């Protein structure tokens, strides 16, 4: 019976390449590896990079990974898929072409997908009646329209599968959904129909279990993180799919864990409604799914169901939303928390005299409430025995000059404030804030295209 093995090589832009390299070199049989680099803010960051340098705007980490594995992947007939193209798919393709030529891989076929960047189409879409209402139910699109940085559609499997049908050795996309990178090769290999919702749902959940890399194999593991073996050599998960079976496993001779509990954690990650997990390709129902240990580092996944895909696609708009400064001062025992509070009071009095016009000021204390905010335990017996506390002040303002007002006031508090202060990390810098405007657009408003470049 035909079985296809596909691995998750990356979980985000900046992830380690080690597990992907190990997977290519040591997995017993690996037909495909997909690498996810994109998140909502990633595209806005990449667009800013591209505006400064037209050759930038994609995940250069992917080129570094391919430098290590491109030859072995071709020799082992492992095809690679990625959304590392970000905001500059063709720039990524150009570097891949140069790499393949330098490695002597004549005939290497690079597939790529264009069309998810619809920034230039927004005026026409508005004229056609597309409203761009926020999925968060807040604000008016006209308030952000003139401050847009990027506009990218989350698209599904179709153009990726088309590249594979044209015998691509690697496929590079922009904002393909994470799971579509994995489902496309499975649909291609098994010949699933476009309305075979149950099988498409199986493919999407294979992608969902792999798309976060190490998080699906014992990384960020709440159930028993102490019991994860060799986390310094963490392996990433692999899905093995046949016509009627589906397992999650990993390559041999690496760390991490694949078990019922670890798979359950990733299974429910970012799934808001288990009976209606919406993707561009299919609406997935995992409300009756089964997960069972099937051997060492092996879990069988069953009873995944699918429903017809939605008529609209998600569009993520990034826009300039002002400026921020984040500052830190650390204070040592005794009375660390009291000192930090006093320093915050000094700074706020200075900001009042400077006439600071801020949209938001957030004061918290690392080690106490920076993560847990107003639900943190702030009992006296706890705060009075803190060995050290770091004061964190974050300011958000519409004007860059307003946010900058606090910057010169931080370092002087080492000598001009309560005792035991230390300043670290260099002088704070004013940073641009990118806001996110999630919305929906009609599927037929998006014009995607697939292409093949063959290395000569």
XYZ file of C-alpha atoms in Angstrom:
456
model
C 0.000 0.000 0.000
C 1.289 3.434 -0.954
C 2.589 5.515 1.927
C 3.870 9.089 1.822
C 6.149 10.534 4.492
C 6.337 14.290 4.952
C 8.312 16.156 7.595
C 8.003 19.562 9.235
C 11.352 21.278 8.793
C 10.730 24.736 10.295
C 8.218 26.207 12.714
C 8.884 29.940 12.236
C 11.305 32.480 10.804
C 14.407 32.154 12.964
C 13.915 28.499 13.895
C 16.933 26.186 14.096
C 17.983 24.330 10.945
C 19.366 21.378 12.908
C 16.246 19.200 12.928
C 15.559 19.755 9.233
C 19.120 18.800 8.308
C 18.936 15.705 10.514
C 15.588 14.749 8.990
C 16.895 14.971 5.424
C 19.978 12.922 6.282
C 18.569 10.299 8.630
C 14.818 9.761 8.097
C 14.398 6.282 6.662
C 12.125 7.498 3.879
C 11.125 11.112 3.418
C 9.171 12.022 0.317
C 8.605 15.666 1.242
C 9.674 18.260 3.781
C 7.744 21.493 4.278
C 9.158 24.553 6.037
C 6.921 27.248 7.504
C 8.491 30.675 8.026
C 5.573 33.103 8.122
C 3.389 34.668 10.772
C 1.106 37.698 10.669
C 3.743 40.269 11.611
C 6.497 38.544 9.635
C 5.167 39.794 6.314
C 5.096 43.409 7.483
C 8.684 43.108 8.704
C 9.719 41.564 5.388
C 7.984 44.338 3.463
C 9.911 46.959 5.435
C 13.130 45.097 4.600
C 12.224 45.032 0.912
C 11.482 48.760 0.844
C 15.007 49.395 2.179
C 16.614 46.766 -0.071
C 14.753 45.418 -3.140
C 16.775 42.198 -2.903
C 15.464 41.464 0.619
C 11.992 40.627 1.886
C 12.198 36.846 2.175
C 13.495 34.364 4.745
C 17.203 34.122 4.000
C 17.355 31.367 6.622
C 15.840 29.077 3.989
C 18.770 29.637 1.649
C 21.130 28.741 4.506
C 19.155 25.529 5.087
C 19.189 24.636 1.395
C 22.932 25.233 1.288
C 23.185 22.270 3.670
C 20.574 19.900 2.240
C 19.814 20.658 -1.408
C 22.157 18.016 -2.832
C 21.164 15.243 -0.405
C 17.484 16.074 -0.753
C 17.689 15.639 -4.507
C 19.699 12.450 -4.218
C 17.120 11.015 -1.803
C 14.194 12.277 -3.896
C 12.898 14.491 -1.094
C 10.939 17.425 -2.458
C 10.848 20.604 -0.370
C 8.065 23.142 0.030
C 8.199 26.497 1.809
C 6.505 29.859 2.230
C 9.924 31.451 2.785
C 9.305 33.672 -0.253
C 7.467 36.081 2.028
C 7.211 39.464 0.293
C 9.825 38.688 -2.361
C 9.203 35.243 -3.831
C 11.206 35.970 -6.973
C 14.169 37.185 -4.920
C 14.149 33.897 -3.022
C 13.874 31.954 -6.292
C 16.847 33.824 -7.753
C 19.046 32.881 -4.818
C 17.867 29.272 -4.993
C 18.715 29.174 -8.673
C 22.220 30.504 -7.988
C 22.701 27.934 -5.232
C 21.511 25.012 -7.355
C 23.772 26.072 -10.225
C 26.746 26.402 -7.866
C 26.043 22.866 -6.587
C 25.969 21.511 -10.151
C 22.272 20.586 -10.053
C 21.450 20.992 -13.729
C 17.768 20.357 -14.396
C 16.736 21.240 -10.825
C 13.177 22.538 -11.016
C 12.111 25.459 -8.825
C 8.367 25.983 -8.581
C 6.985 29.230 -7.246
C 3.636 30.884 -6.634
C 2.741 34.547 -7.140
C -0.384 36.568 -6.456
C -0.951 36.615 -2.687
C 0.269 40.227 -2.453
C -2.824 42.252 -3.408
C -1.714 45.685 -2.175
C -2.080 47.222 -5.636
C -5.567 45.774 -6.050
C -7.138 47.342 -2.963
C -8.540 50.447 -4.731
C -10.228 48.260 -7.356
C -11.595 45.896 -4.728
C -13.026 48.825 -2.775
C -14.645 50.081 -5.961
C -16.154 46.616 -6.461
C -17.769 46.794 -3.048
C -15.331 44.781 -0.917
C -15.660 46.254 2.573
C -12.543 44.981 4.373
C -14.410 44.817 7.690
C -12.152 43.804 10.563
C -12.639 40.273 11.877
C -11.961 41.733 15.308
C -15.093 43.849 14.920
C -13.322 47.091 15.727
C -12.516 50.278 13.831
C -13.140 51.612 10.351
C -10.958 50.486 7.438
C -10.673 54.076 6.235
C -8.751 54.858 9.427
C -5.905 52.533 8.409
C -6.175 52.536 4.610
C -3.552 55.246 4.046
C -1.097 53.612 6.483
C -1.014 50.131 4.945
C 2.315 48.321 4.809
C 1.276 45.015 3.260
C -1.815 43.113 2.132
C -1.457 39.343 1.790
C -4.027 36.631 1.184
C -3.855 33.297 2.979
C -4.231 30.859 0.087
C -4.582 27.112 -0.143
C -3.134 24.115 -1.935
C -4.058 24.626 -5.601
C -1.024 26.498 -7.016
C 1.348 24.489 -4.822
C -0.074 21.231 -6.147
C 0.196 22.613 -9.679
C 3.945 23.151 -9.175
C 4.318 19.560 -7.970
C 2.382 18.320 -11.003
C 5.000 20.144 -13.105
C 7.706 18.104 -11.342
C 9.082 20.839 -9.099
C 11.920 19.742 -6.823
C 11.214 22.703 -4.530
C 8.200 25.001 -4.265
C 8.473 28.575 -2.941
C 5.411 30.613 -1.995
C 4.402 33.781 -0.239
C 1.547 33.641 2.280
C 0.352 30.103 1.672
C -1.340 28.798 4.791
C 1.000 26.706 6.903
C -1.030 23.511 6.577
C -1.525 23.861 2.792
C 2.223 23.334 2.319
C 1.723 19.828 3.709
C -1.689 18.998 2.337
C -0.794 19.864 -1.276
C 1.750 17.034 -1.729
C -0.568 14.530 -0.042
C -3.451 15.454 -2.344
C -1.060 15.314 -5.296
C 0.256 11.863 -4.379
C -3.086 10.251 -3.532
C -5.123 11.967 -6.202
C -7.807 13.163 -3.824
C -10.697 15.002 -5.451
C -11.169 18.695 -4.720
C -14.341 17.903 -2.779
C -13.084 14.832 -0.931
C -13.519 16.752 2.294
C -12.598 13.942 4.701
C -9.264 13.208 3.019
C -8.480 16.890 2.544
C -9.128 17.330 6.263
C -6.699 14.491 7.020
C -4.075 16.263 4.942
C -4.691 19.589 6.658
C -4.346 18.037 10.110
C -1.124 16.341 9.058
C 0.111 19.819 8.227
C -1.285 21.238 11.447
C 0.631 18.648 13.485
C 3.890 19.437 11.654
C 3.763 23.156 10.917
C 5.159 24.303 14.288
C 8.294 22.191 14.068
C 9.644 21.224 17.491
C 6.434 22.217 19.258
C 4.926 19.039 17.789
C 7.692 16.818 19.172
C 8.134 17.772 22.806
C 9.174 21.392 22.541
C 7.036 23.869 24.510
C 5.486 20.772 26.097
C 3.213 21.460 29.039
C 2.339 17.889 30.013
C 5.805 16.668 31.037
C 8.587 18.919 29.782
C 11.055 17.359 32.209
C 10.476 13.978 30.590
C 11.411 15.032 27.055
C 14.665 13.249 26.185
C 17.645 15.055 24.654
C 15.928 18.379 24.054
C 19.295 19.762 22.970
C 18.932 17.514 19.903
C 15.196 18.004 19.416
C 13.836 16.247 16.352
C 10.814 17.531 14.438
C 7.707 15.470 13.605
C 7.043 13.442 10.457
C 3.621 12.383 9.162
C 3.211 9.022 7.453
C 0.015 8.865 5.423
C -1.612 6.062 3.433
C -5.043 5.759 1.874
C -6.573 4.598 5.153
C -3.991 5.262 7.885
C -2.170 8.224 9.397
C 0.703 8.253 11.920
C 2.938 10.919 13.471
C 6.543 9.934 14.206
C 10.046 11.399 13.924
C 13.457 10.543 12.516
C 15.704 8.112 14.428
C 18.665 9.150 16.572
C 17.364 12.531 17.698
C 15.754 13.949 20.811
C 12.166 14.902 21.504
C 9.064 12.829 22.036
C 6.058 11.769 19.991
C 3.309 10.498 22.261
C -0.408 10.848 22.748
C -0.040 13.848 25.068
C 2.470 15.752 22.912
C 0.367 15.251 19.799
C -2.804 16.329 21.634
C -1.210 19.618 22.617
C -0.323 20.469 19.019
C -3.610 19.020 17.740
C -5.596 21.679 19.621
C -3.136 24.529 19.104
C -4.891 27.562 17.553
C -8.060 25.544 16.892
C -10.828 27.802 18.175
C -13.690 25.445 17.318
C -12.734 21.748 17.080
C -15.849 21.030 15.012
C -15.174 23.871 12.576
C -11.476 24.560 12.063
C -11.535 26.864 9.047
C -8.819 26.732 6.372
C -8.883 27.842 2.710
C -9.006 24.208 1.592
C -11.553 22.602 3.908
C -13.372 23.144 7.194
C -12.015 20.467 9.530
C -13.948 18.642 12.238
C -11.713 17.050 14.886
C -14.403 16.919 17.564
C -14.526 13.098 17.355
C -10.894 12.472 16.370
C -8.810 9.752 17.998
C -5.147 9.800 19.029
C -3.506 6.586 20.232
C 0.050 5.526 20.967
C 1.109 3.027 18.319
C 4.655 2.309 19.460
C 7.745 4.226 20.577
C 7.542 7.782 19.221
C 4.559 6.867 17.100
C 0.926 8.028 17.350
C -1.985 6.952 15.176
C -4.462 9.674 14.216
C -7.987 8.772 13.206
C -11.587 9.879 12.600
C -10.871 13.295 11.132
C -13.795 14.668 9.133
C -14.130 17.502 6.673
C -16.759 19.977 5.476
C -16.906 22.180 2.337
C -14.365 24.974 2.155
C -15.371 28.619 2.825
C -16.292 30.999 0.001
C -13.956 33.700 1.295
C -10.247 33.854 2.026
C -8.523 35.533 4.948
C -6.614 38.704 4.137
C -4.076 40.074 6.586
C -3.342 43.769 6.302
C -0.399 45.272 8.117
C -0.452 48.995 8.813
C 1.647 51.637 10.543
C 0.087 52.070 14.004
C 2.450 54.520 15.685
C 5.670 54.223 17.703
C 6.831 52.557 20.883
C 9.680 52.564 23.365
C 10.360 49.740 25.804
C 12.780 50.523 28.655
C 14.296 48.443 31.457
C 15.980 49.107 34.802
C 16.948 46.314 37.195
C 17.016 46.644 41.003
C 18.775 44.431 43.534
C 17.785 43.242 47.050
C 16.902 44.544 49.578
C 13.504 46.108 48.797
C 13.935 45.512 45.082
C 10.251 45.849 44.228
C 9.813 49.006 46.302
C 12.817 50.587 44.597
C 11.495 49.688 41.147
C 8.117 51.229 41.993
C 9.804 54.395 43.196
C 11.840 54.622 39.967
C 8.654 54.254 37.922
C 7.071 57.083 39.905
C 10.102 59.311 39.225
C 9.906 58.594 35.494
C 6.192 59.267 35.264
C 6.603 62.615 37.057
C 9.301 63.540 34.547
C 7.053 62.509 31.656
C 4.218 64.657 33.036
C 6.519 67.685 33.140
C 7.597 66.959 29.556
C 3.941 66.871 28.492
C 4.134 63.310 27.177
C 1.214 62.621 24.811
C 0.974 58.821 24.842
C -1.714 56.497 23.593
C -0.777 53.924 26.230
C 1.710 53.517 29.086
C 2.338 50.072 30.494
C 4.383 49.574 33.689
C 5.233 46.075 34.883
C 7.910 44.245 36.846
C 9.804 41.279 35.412
C 9.742 38.448 37.894
C 6.376 39.543 39.264
C 3.699 40.589 36.791
C 5.200 41.247 33.358
C 3.606 38.056 32.017
C 0.623 37.532 34.309
C -0.408 41.213 34.587
C -3.327 41.804 36.949
C -3.718 38.137 37.915
C -0.163 37.892 39.293
C 0.432 37.066 42.938
C 1.567 40.369 44.467
C 1.386 39.368 48.140
C 3.727 41.240 50.482
C 5.518 38.094 51.631
C 6.463 37.431 48.007
C 7.495 40.888 46.839
C 9.436 41.682 50.010
C 11.855 38.790 49.489
C 12.535 39.243 45.775
C 16.256 39.028 45.093
C 15.895 41.248 42.076
C 13.206 42.968 40.026
C 13.385 44.517 36.571
C 11.225 47.570 35.933
C 9.733 47.575 32.437
C 8.012 50.646 31.008
C 6.455 50.529 27.544
C 5.089 53.645 25.867
C 2.971 53.776 22.708
C 2.461 57.072 20.920
C 1.249 58.329 17.565
C 4.271 60.583 17.093
C 7.848 59.316 17.168
C 8.993 62.420 19.037
C 6.561 61.687 21.870
C 7.758 58.123 22.352
C 11.359 59.360 22.386
C 10.801 61.591 25.418
C 11.510 58.827 27.936
C 14.715 57.556 26.321
C 17.214 60.022 27.896
C 15.650 59.659 31.343
C 16.421 55.951 31.900
C 20.183 55.639 32.317
C 20.532 58.610 34.711
C 18.438 56.740 37.289
C 21.453 54.530 38.002
C 22.874 57.431 40.022
C 19.908 59.780 40.319
C 17.341 57.411 41.798
C 16.911 54.674 44.399
C 19.992 52.517 45.143
C 20.873 49.231 43.520
C 19.829 50.122 39.966
C 21.581 48.881 36.847
C 21.015 49.719 33.216
C 21.437 47.035 30.566
C 20.826 46.300 26.909
C 22.028 49.641 25.576
C 20.023 52.808 25.126
C 16.378 52.205 24.310
C 15.289 52.906 20.736
C 12.032 54.143 19.310
C 10.449 51.406 17.179
C 7.659 51.452 14.653
C 4.466 49.607 15.571
C 2.831 47.474 12.908
C -0.858 46.884 13.505
C -2.800 43.945 12.073
C -6.144 44.247 10.322
C -7.550 40.761 9.625
C -10.413 40.637 7.138
C -12.032 38.471 4.439
C -12.274 38.825 0.661
C -14.077 36.786 -2.005
C -12.090 33.801 -3.223
C -12.500 34.811 -6.862
C -10.908 38.210 -6.178
C -7.514 36.537 -5.803
C -5.507 35.694 -8.923
C -2.750 33.218 -8.093
C -0.278 31.850 -10.624
C 2.293 29.062 -10.551
C 5.613 28.981 -12.388
C 8.585 26.671 -12.961
C 12.220 27.728 -13.367
C 14.594 24.979 -14.476
C 18.253 25.421 -13.587
C 20.596 25.193 -16.580
